[in-house]
Each structure stands twice: as structure tokens, then as C-alpha cells.
Amino acid sequence: MRFHQIEERNQVLLSKIAINNDHGEDSPYFDGWKAYDNDPFHPVNNPLGVIQMGLAENQLSPDLIVDWIRKHPEASICTDEGLMSFKDIANFQDYHGLPEFRNAIASFMGKARGGRVKFDPSRIVMGGGATGASETVIFCLADPGDAFLIPSPYYAAFDRDLRWRTRAQIIPVHCNSSNNFQITKEALEEAYKKAKEGNIKVKGLIITNPSNPLGTTYDRDTLKSLVTFVNDNNIHLICDEIYSATVFKSPSFTSIAEIIEEMEHCKKDLIHILYSLSKDMGLPGFRVGILYSYNDIVVSIGRKMSSFGLVSSQTQHLLAAMLSDEEFVDNFLAENSKRLAKRHARFTKELKKMGITCLNGNAGVFVWMDLRKLLKDQSFESEMELWRVIINEVKLNVSPGSSFHVTEPGWFRVCFANMDDNTVDVALDRIHSFVGKIDKKEDNTITMPPKTKRRENKLRLSFSFSGRRYEDGNVLNSPHMMSPHSPLVRAKT
């Protein structure tokens, strides 16, 4: 059966969700992951492979967790010390979650926010990672066609998480580099006004704080103005706070939970918080997503919906014990912050030596890197051309700004916490070689500079493709089958 005949048959037999492309897997954001999956870097087995710098994972502190598990074997039902709990935990399936788990998560959320606010365990709703929790709250708040305002640049996979199955819309609130991509009242009101004029029903505003991809935090005044905006327009405010414990330097993180406690006139039932342990603890594989809502109906309905993506009772049992250990939690949060600060400082310092600047961030596991000087012209076509060279020649998977719906070409998100120190060295050496001082060619071809010792350079780029052509549609051959270790297969949040 020919390809077009198969496609026509699928149009009849399958659902619209099954046959549409709204998942976003064909975007450059995911194409970079495929390039890594086809040719993954290994210091011994594949030293010339692609280094994964497009996956926002925190792998700097797993030793602290491993050490705790060794000291507390009773926390696992798969050890001799923990077998006495096996039957009860293996049979537990209440979608409210283990009471001790909800208590521990609520306590951890408070500690991750500096102990300045407390969370009610009865409002904890579980989801299959932040992805599941995000989709759940959208299902609770919106009908197909309804829209949410989101400041751009925003997390690339929001198009999948918030839109794909819910059929909701995303309306970007465009921010720019002139004020370090901070949201303004004027931009927010303009986006809302245009949506209303277009007869689009806006159900809420969604922010990520700390920001992905910017690695910055919202200040108190901005958060208060956002709460006022949603109150005045009677729409929801969803705050994605999954990076709340990754803040590694001032200013400190302010949760929306703190803000609404301070404001006298606040419609709390419009406020919802998304959380997970994927970033703050580096446990994305545990698929722990949390929806914390101040709306009683959302808590009730969200809990019923969570039966489609619960956290396993075994995982709940282990984490309940771990997160109830206050000494461990305090030490983990402090040490993890120190390690993130050290890695961020080292990475940005070396980039600065090469003449590369980044947005001044204070949180997250990535930097927002400015490569505008390397574009042959200020267009997204030039950004994609540069990105293809970085992927295919420099062998680094970094994410282009266009994937995050930024309005200015030349920005890239680069993850720095998902690798060991030696791999960081290799990545920095590759970047240094790429942006080394070279002469511009009139034909705008990029020539890979020879590897030299690190020194300060002005960014001058000439394009060479090593005799190979990279045209739209022929950049990366997406594999038919991906390794089980692929980020696409692992469904990262």
C-alpha cells in the first residue's frame, strides 16, 4: 500500500489527535534530541558524538540521594528491611495519594520556598510529572478553543503539554531583550485586548517562575501586578514553579503563594501552582507532578482526573520517607544550590572569555545564550542555519530561541547541569573552537576554526559546511526507532 493511501486510510480510521502534528516532535527543539540519540557522545566509545545540552536535567546532586537511600533501606519495599510494607503499598491505589506522601510534599514545597509559606496537604493533586499536572489543570479550566496568555519566550514543550490533547490555544505575550525579557503591563494588556477583539475566550495567564528558558525569577511587584490583572479580568493565573529550588544566587525566589497571602483583595480561587521533583531534586524518571490549587472544585476534579496518571505507590512510599527527613532536605537544598551556582559561574565565565554573553540568570539548569553576533543577518532563517552547524559540525545539541517563541533571532538555551565536569570541558572546548577568531568570508560560508588554547576572542563568524549541504528538510534524519535511553522515549518534563 502506497504512503498516500495509508495516510488517506488513517484520516478515516484514526482520531484527529492521533493524526495531527500538534505534539511538536518535528520541531527543532525535538530534532536536536534526535541528533543526540543518533550519535550520543561518550568520552571513550564515541568522543566525537553529539553532547546533549538541550535537555533541562539536574544531575549535579544524585549522590546525596543515593547516600540517603543506602542509610535508609527500609524506605524501599524491595529490600529486606522494607518488605513488611510490601503488601499494603503494592495494593494502595487511592488517587488521593498516600497521606504521608502528601504531607511530605507539602512540607518540601514550603522548604523549597525558604519556609516563608506553608502548603495544605489536602490541596495536593498528583500528576504523571509536570507534563501530566499541566495538562490536568488545563482540562479543569478550559474548553477546546479557549486560550491562555503566556509571556514569551516560553518552554518549548508547552505547545505539547497544554494544547495537544486539550485543544486549548496559547497566545504569546511578547517580551524582548531591551528590558531582559521582563513582562510589561502594556504587552499583557495588548495581547489580552487583541484576543478579545478576535472573539477568543481567554481563560487565564500562565507564567514559569523561575523562567524556562531565561533562568530568571519574577520580582514581587511584577507578581502583584499579575495577580491584580487576573483579578480585574476574572481569569486564572497558573504559576509553573518547578524550578523553585534551583535558585543559586540573588535575587531570591518569590512564590505566588507568598504574594496572595500579602494582598488584601485577592480571588484565591483563580490561583494554581504547578510543581514537580524533576528539576529541584533531579528525579524526572519518578514522574512526580503536583497541581496545587486554591480552588476547591479544581482540587476535586483534578484529583479524579489524576487517576489517568498517578504517581506509583512505591515511589510515593520512598519519597514520603525521604522528604520527611528534615535534616536531609535542608542539606540537599543548600548543597544543590551551591553546586548549581558553581557550575553556572564556571560555564558563563568560560563563555565570557570567548566573547559570548548570556542573560544574567539566577536560577534554573540552563543559560540563555546570546549568539546574535554570529548571525549573518538578523533573521530566524540565519538562526536556523547557525543551529544546524552547531548540531552537525560542532556536535552540541543546543535549543534555538525560535523553539521558545522568542521574537528576536540569535538566542539559544544551553543546559549545563545534565553532565559531568569532563563533558563540560569537552563542550566548552568545542564552543571555543567554533567561535575562535576567524576571518569573515564574502560568500558567508562557515569555516570551522582549529582548536586552540582558550583566550578572549571577538565573535566573528564565516560559514562553511565542510562540503555538505544543509537545506530545509534535510538537516537531520529522524530515526524510525529511537534508543530506549532517548529523551523522546523517556517523556521528559
XYZ file of C-alpha atoms in Angstrom:
493
model
C 0.000 0.000 0.000
C 1.440 3.365 -1.025
C 2.216 6.072 1.516
C -0.551 8.437 0.412
C -3.058 5.583 0.516
C -2.037 4.787 4.095
C -2.446 8.463 5.001
C -5.916 8.600 3.450
C -6.929 5.427 5.302
C -5.668 6.873 8.603
C -7.727 10.005 8.024
C -10.811 7.796 8.167
C -9.822 5.288 10.846
C -7.954 7.378 13.413
C -8.820 10.351 15.614
C -7.797 13.903 14.846
C -5.433 13.873 17.805
C -3.764 10.711 16.512
C -3.068 12.077 13.031
C -2.260 15.727 13.722
C 1.242 17.127 14.200
C 0.492 19.290 17.238
C 2.702 17.180 19.508
C 5.605 19.233 18.149
C 8.023 16.351 17.686
C 9.007 17.699 14.266
C 10.264 20.996 15.745
C 13.972 21.887 16.027
C 13.654 21.500 19.805
C 12.987 17.773 19.418
C 15.138 17.370 16.297
C 18.155 18.224 18.429
C 17.280 15.357 20.757
C 17.080 13.016 17.754
C 20.522 14.134 16.603
C 21.888 13.255 20.024
C 20.056 9.931 20.022
C 21.591 9.015 16.658
C 25.122 9.918 17.728
C 25.410 10.252 21.538
C 28.665 11.483 22.999
C 30.690 9.088 25.151
C 34.172 10.007 26.408
C 35.581 6.606 25.385
C 33.206 4.898 22.985
C 32.153 7.956 20.964
C 34.250 11.040 21.836
C 33.174 12.860 18.659
C 29.467 12.347 19.269
C 26.786 14.942 19.988
C 26.796 16.346 23.518
C 23.309 16.722 24.974
C 22.858 20.357 26.021
C 19.183 20.580 25.109
C 17.767 18.575 27.995
C 16.993 20.503 31.185
C 18.034 17.938 33.768
C 19.681 18.473 37.137
C 22.299 15.739 37.538
C 24.585 17.539 39.973
C 23.379 16.023 43.253
C 22.237 12.391 42.814
C 24.990 11.273 45.186
C 23.168 12.954 48.067
C 20.030 10.947 47.327
C 21.946 7.695 46.838
C 23.688 8.200 50.166
C 20.342 8.689 51.930
C 18.876 5.539 50.334
C 21.869 3.490 51.467
C 21.308 4.674 55.020
C 17.550 4.030 54.910
C 16.915 0.709 53.151
C 13.605 0.421 54.995
C 12.227 3.212 52.781
C 12.043 0.782 49.849
C 9.587 -2.102 49.767
C 12.109 -4.047 47.651
C 14.626 -4.568 50.466
C 14.625 -6.991 53.378
C 14.228 -4.030 55.730
C 11.191 -2.710 53.882
C 9.370 -5.909 52.873
C 6.968 -5.667 55.795
C 5.251 -2.780 53.970
C 5.158 -4.506 50.584
C 1.568 -5.802 50.671
C -0.013 -2.553 51.847
C 1.928 -0.364 49.411
C 1.513 -2.729 46.463
C -2.262 -2.737 46.937
C -2.693 1.004 47.564
C -4.476 2.749 44.681
C -6.356 5.689 46.182
C -5.913 8.628 43.806
C -5.782 10.975 46.772
C -2.282 9.600 47.353
C -0.633 8.270 50.485
C -1.337 10.742 53.319
C 2.318 10.653 54.385
C 3.355 11.427 50.792
C 1.080 14.463 50.520
C 2.290 15.702 53.906
C 5.933 15.293 52.872
C 5.434 17.010 49.512
C 3.642 19.946 51.142
C 6.474 20.308 53.645
C 9.134 20.105 50.918
C 7.368 22.737 48.815
C 7.459 25.071 51.810
C 11.159 24.451 52.444
C 11.984 24.912 48.747
C 10.467 28.392 49.072
C 12.607 29.320 52.054
C 9.995 28.386 54.644
C 8.170 31.650 54.017
C 4.896 29.943 53.118
C 3.080 26.747 54.095
C 1.112 24.430 51.847
C -2.003 22.452 52.741
C -1.561 18.705 52.021
C -5.277 18.409 51.278
C -4.768 20.577 48.178
C -2.030 18.360 46.718
C -3.159 16.747 43.440
C -0.823 14.253 41.771
C 0.009 14.008 38.066
C 2.362 11.997 35.885
C 5.207 14.508 36.034
C 4.818 18.223 35.425
C 3.513 17.366 31.961
C 0.576 15.447 33.424
C -0.116 18.056 36.086
C -0.040 20.846 33.479
C -2.485 19.094 31.207
C -4.781 18.311 34.129
C -5.177 21.947 35.138
C -5.893 22.952 31.536
C -8.586 20.274 31.289
C -10.073 21.666 34.508
C -10.108 25.287 33.370
C -10.623 25.373 29.608
C -12.750 24.022 26.794
C -11.374 23.399 23.293
C -10.662 26.732 21.636
C -10.200 28.649 24.898
C -6.872 30.427 25.263
C -4.137 31.193 27.769
C -1.709 34.098 27.676
C 1.952 33.134 28.167
C 4.933 35.523 28.223
C 7.456 34.586 25.551
C 9.981 33.144 25.337
C 8.319 30.161 26.993
C 9.061 26.448 27.458
C 9.059 24.846 24.008
C 7.033 21.776 25.033
C 4.137 23.869 26.358
C 2.722 23.547 22.855
C 2.502 19.817 23.532
C 1.676 19.842 27.232
C -1.036 22.499 27.153
C -2.504 22.270 23.647
C -2.130 18.881 22.034
C -4.907 16.903 23.743
C -6.821 19.715 25.450
C -7.234 21.665 22.165
C -6.686 24.910 24.038
C -4.830 27.825 22.457
C -1.677 29.647 23.515
C -1.370 33.388 22.929
C 2.201 34.664 23.392
C 2.762 37.894 25.288
C 5.870 39.094 23.521
C 8.789 40.258 25.637
C 12.156 41.444 24.330
C 15.786 41.884 25.288
C 15.545 45.652 25.806
C 14.408 45.004 29.393
C 15.845 41.478 29.758
C 12.613 39.878 28.561
C 10.560 41.079 31.514
C 6.817 41.125 31.021
C 5.230 44.566 30.887
C 1.710 45.622 31.743
C 1.354 47.189 28.299
C 2.310 43.982 26.458
C -0.013 41.899 28.615
C -2.974 44.211 28.141
C -2.317 44.446 24.399
C -2.277 40.652 23.970
C -5.466 40.321 26.019
C -7.174 43.086 24.054
C -6.306 41.519 20.685
C -7.596 38.154 21.826
C -10.901 39.670 22.941
C -11.211 41.554 19.663
C -10.688 38.256 17.864
C -13.535 36.690 19.859
C -11.094 34.360 21.613
C -12.100 33.394 25.121
C -9.083 33.933 27.371
C -9.261 31.693 30.431
C -6.001 32.587 32.092
C -2.382 33.654 32.253
C 0.449 31.128 32.610
C 3.938 32.014 33.853
C 7.027 29.968 34.673
C 8.825 31.215 37.756
C 11.780 30.691 37.696
C 11.647 31.059 33.950
C 12.399 28.366 31.429
C 14.289 29.270 29.211
C 15.530 32.540 30.732
C 16.755 31.272 34.112
C 15.411 34.376 35.851
C 12.837 34.999 38.595
C 9.886 37.368 38.862
C 10.100 40.194 41.391
C 7.371 40.832 43.948
C 5.969 43.922 42.253
C 5.558 42.112 38.935
C 3.849 39.170 40.615
C 1.464 41.508 42.419
C 0.613 43.269 39.161
C -0.113 39.915 37.512
C -2.430 38.901 40.344
C -4.202 42.250 40.021
C -4.535 41.713 36.263
C -6.201 38.297 36.594
C -8.421 39.557 39.424
C -9.580 42.533 37.380
C -10.340 40.364 34.342
C -11.627 37.372 36.324
C -9.295 34.900 34.632
C -6.965 32.273 36.107
C -3.272 32.523 36.958
C -1.233 29.322 36.622
C 2.275 29.538 38.052
C 4.725 26.849 36.963
C 7.227 26.771 39.837
C 9.075 23.535 39.046
C 12.480 25.279 39.251
C 11.798 26.961 42.596
C 14.693 25.241 44.429
C 17.225 25.811 41.645
C 17.825 29.457 42.589
C 21.558 29.766 43.185
C 22.127 33.492 43.669
C 20.219 36.668 44.445
C 17.551 37.763 43.996
C 15.795 35.041 45.952
C 12.723 33.225 44.685
C 9.264 34.563 45.496
C 6.378 32.146 45.141
C 2.947 33.294 44.079
C 1.783 31.629 47.314
C 3.578 34.360 49.263
C 2.094 37.134 47.160
C -1.546 36.150 47.547
C -1.112 35.942 51.320
C 0.096 39.557 51.328
C -2.636 41.005 49.114
C -5.836 42.074 50.846
C -8.150 41.748 47.888
C -7.290 38.590 46.021
C -9.519 35.968 44.421
C -7.542 32.981 45.579
C -9.736 30.538 43.689
C -8.125 31.874 40.489
C -4.601 30.846 41.543
C -2.972 27.496 40.739
C 0.609 26.253 41.187
C 2.401 23.541 39.207
C 5.287 21.693 40.802
C 7.397 18.569 40.375
C 10.554 16.900 41.673
C 12.091 16.582 38.209
C 14.252 19.704 38.383
C 14.641 20.571 42.065
C 15.695 17.031 43.028
C 16.774 15.676 39.655
C 14.145 12.897 39.633
C 12.372 13.200 36.244
C 12.040 9.435 35.923
C 9.929 9.260 39.088
C 7.202 11.197 37.251
C 6.132 13.213 40.273
C 3.955 16.112 39.171
C 1.900 18.276 41.514
C -1.061 20.545 40.920
C -1.685 22.776 43.949
C -4.875 24.779 43.555
C -6.633 27.280 45.802
C -9.875 26.380 44.017
C -11.838 23.625 45.789
C -13.566 22.436 42.614
C -10.281 22.236 40.688
C -8.783 20.171 43.527
C -11.754 17.799 43.477
C -11.985 17.391 39.702
C -8.214 17.377 39.234
C -7.920 14.555 41.743
C -10.440 12.493 39.777
C -8.574 13.219 36.557
C -5.294 12.194 38.175
C -6.422 8.568 38.052
C -5.136 8.661 34.450
C -1.593 9.490 35.577
C -0.900 8.630 39.210
C 2.483 8.507 40.887
C 3.184 4.866 41.749
C 2.568 3.932 45.385
C 6.114 2.564 45.597
C 7.514 5.957 44.576
C 5.194 7.749 46.999
C 6.330 5.473 49.830
C 10.032 6.076 49.207
C 9.675 9.844 48.796
C 7.438 10.178 51.833
C 10.253 8.819 53.977
C 12.964 10.831 52.232
C 11.204 14.186 52.225
C 10.091 13.766 55.832
C 13.750 13.723 56.858
C 14.190 17.434 57.541
C 17.938 17.199 58.044
C 18.345 15.556 54.640
C 16.057 18.065 52.925
C 17.823 21.089 54.413
C 21.232 19.731 53.434
C 20.103 18.739 49.934
C 18.569 22.125 49.132
C 21.636 24.003 50.365
C 24.215 21.756 48.684
C 22.347 21.505 45.397
C 22.120 25.293 45.210
C 25.879 25.580 45.804
C 26.641 23.084 43.052
C 24.354 24.840 40.578
C 25.989 28.171 41.413
C 29.462 26.715 40.884
C 28.586 25.116 37.539
C 26.743 28.210 36.282
C 29.611 30.508 37.276
C 32.186 28.302 35.613
C 30.199 27.887 32.421
C 29.354 31.559 31.965
C 32.885 32.636 32.895
C 34.381 30.494 30.135
C 31.791 31.714 27.634
C 32.615 35.298 28.541
C 36.294 34.663 27.797
C 35.200 33.708 24.283
C 33.156 36.877 23.887
C 29.820 35.143 24.425
C 27.364 36.722 26.829
C 24.279 35.258 28.462
C 21.250 36.789 30.106
C 22.062 37.400 33.751
C 20.238 34.470 35.320
C 19.905 33.399 38.936
C 18.065 30.075 38.651
C 17.476 27.000 36.543
C 19.788 24.493 34.904
C 20.487 26.428 31.695
C 21.697 29.721 30.314
C 20.027 31.959 27.719
C 22.990 32.444 25.401
C 23.267 35.406 23.040
C 24.723 34.474 19.640
C 23.206 37.338 17.697
C 26.673 38.487 16.664
C 27.192 35.204 14.849
C 24.170 35.549 12.567
C 24.889 36.615 9.014
C 21.698 38.678 9.259
C 19.103 39.212 11.968
C 16.574 36.652 10.794
C 15.250 33.335 12.054
C 16.481 31.749 8.826
C 20.009 32.690 9.843
C 19.363 31.396 13.352
C 18.344 28.012 11.956
C 21.362 27.954 9.661
C 23.631 28.583 12.633
C 21.798 25.990 14.720
C 22.295 23.333 12.031
C 26.016 23.935 12.049
C 26.168 23.751 15.858
C 24.275 20.454 15.788
C 26.007 18.825 12.815
C 29.518 20.273 12.938
C 30.185 21.376 16.497
C 28.168 18.391 17.721
C 26.321 20.195 20.502
C 22.578 19.914 20.940
C 21.510 23.405 21.985
C 17.971 24.713 21.537
C 17.297 27.657 19.194
C 15.329 30.578 20.558
C 12.674 30.228 17.885
C 11.597 26.972 19.582
C 10.678 29.081 22.616
C 8.707 31.607 20.528
C 11.140 34.446 21.156
C 10.702 37.450 18.869
C 14.428 38.121 18.369
C 16.659 35.680 16.455
C 20.042 34.618 17.801
C 19.230 33.403 21.313
C 19.854 29.807 22.382
C 19.043 27.843 25.529
C 22.037 25.801 26.698
C 21.705 23.298 29.557
C 24.737 22.962 31.823
C 23.662 20.700 34.709
C 22.968 17.418 32.906
C 26.601 16.317 32.524
C 29.789 15.733 34.484
C 32.734 18.137 34.690
C 34.751 16.349 32.000
C 31.910 16.597 29.497
C 31.554 20.280 30.311
C 35.237 20.697 29.433
C 34.711 18.998 26.077
C 31.655 21.153 25.337
C 33.487 24.355 26.208
C 36.453 23.348 24.056
C 34.127 22.764 21.127
C 32.437 26.122 21.599
C 35.813 27.810 21.867
C 36.995 26.228 18.633
C 33.822 27.254 16.884
C 33.868 30.912 17.822
C 37.609 31.353 17.628
C 38.921 34.421 15.828
C 38.421 33.829 12.112
C 38.016 35.971 9.066
C 34.646 36.635 7.515
C 34.232 35.320 4.007
C 32.350 37.256 1.403
C 30.298 34.190 0.472
C 29.069 33.772 4.049
C 30.380 30.240 4.402
C 31.314 28.881 7.821
C 34.810 27.500 8.291
C 35.481 25.531 11.432
C 38.457 27.163 13.201
C 41.306 24.984 14.515
C 41.306 24.072 18.192
C 43.471 26.478 20.160
C 44.077 27.341 23.769
C 41.331 29.365 25.387
C 41.697 33.092 25.101
C 39.417 36.056 24.678
C 38.055 36.443 21.156
C 35.736 38.747 19.362
C 32.923 36.831 17.746
C 33.476 36.764 14.023
C 31.880 34.030 12.029
C 32.277 32.793 8.497
C 30.127 29.926 7.314
C 31.472 26.660 5.885
C 29.644 23.382 5.708
C 32.613 21.071 5.107
C 31.422 20.476 1.573
C 27.984 19.297 2.709
C 24.677 20.996 2.016
C 22.156 21.612 4.792
C 18.856 22.717 3.378
C 15.460 22.936 4.988
C 14.020 19.491 5.318
C 17.410 17.777 5.020
C 19.087 18.734 8.265
C 18.548 15.705 10.448
C 17.255 12.300 9.558
C 14.797 11.490 12.321
C 15.213 7.835 13.303
C 12.390 5.380 12.766
C 13.289 3.796 16.074
C 14.952 5.538 18.984
C 17.102 4.164 21.744
C 15.235 3.391 24.990
C 17.543 5.983 26.560
C 16.302 8.705 24.225
C 14.817 11.809 25.890
C 11.872 11.492 23.497
C 11.153 7.976 24.682
C 11.620 8.962 28.317
C 8.988 11.740 28.019
C 10.826 14.398 29.976
C 9.073 17.261 31.665
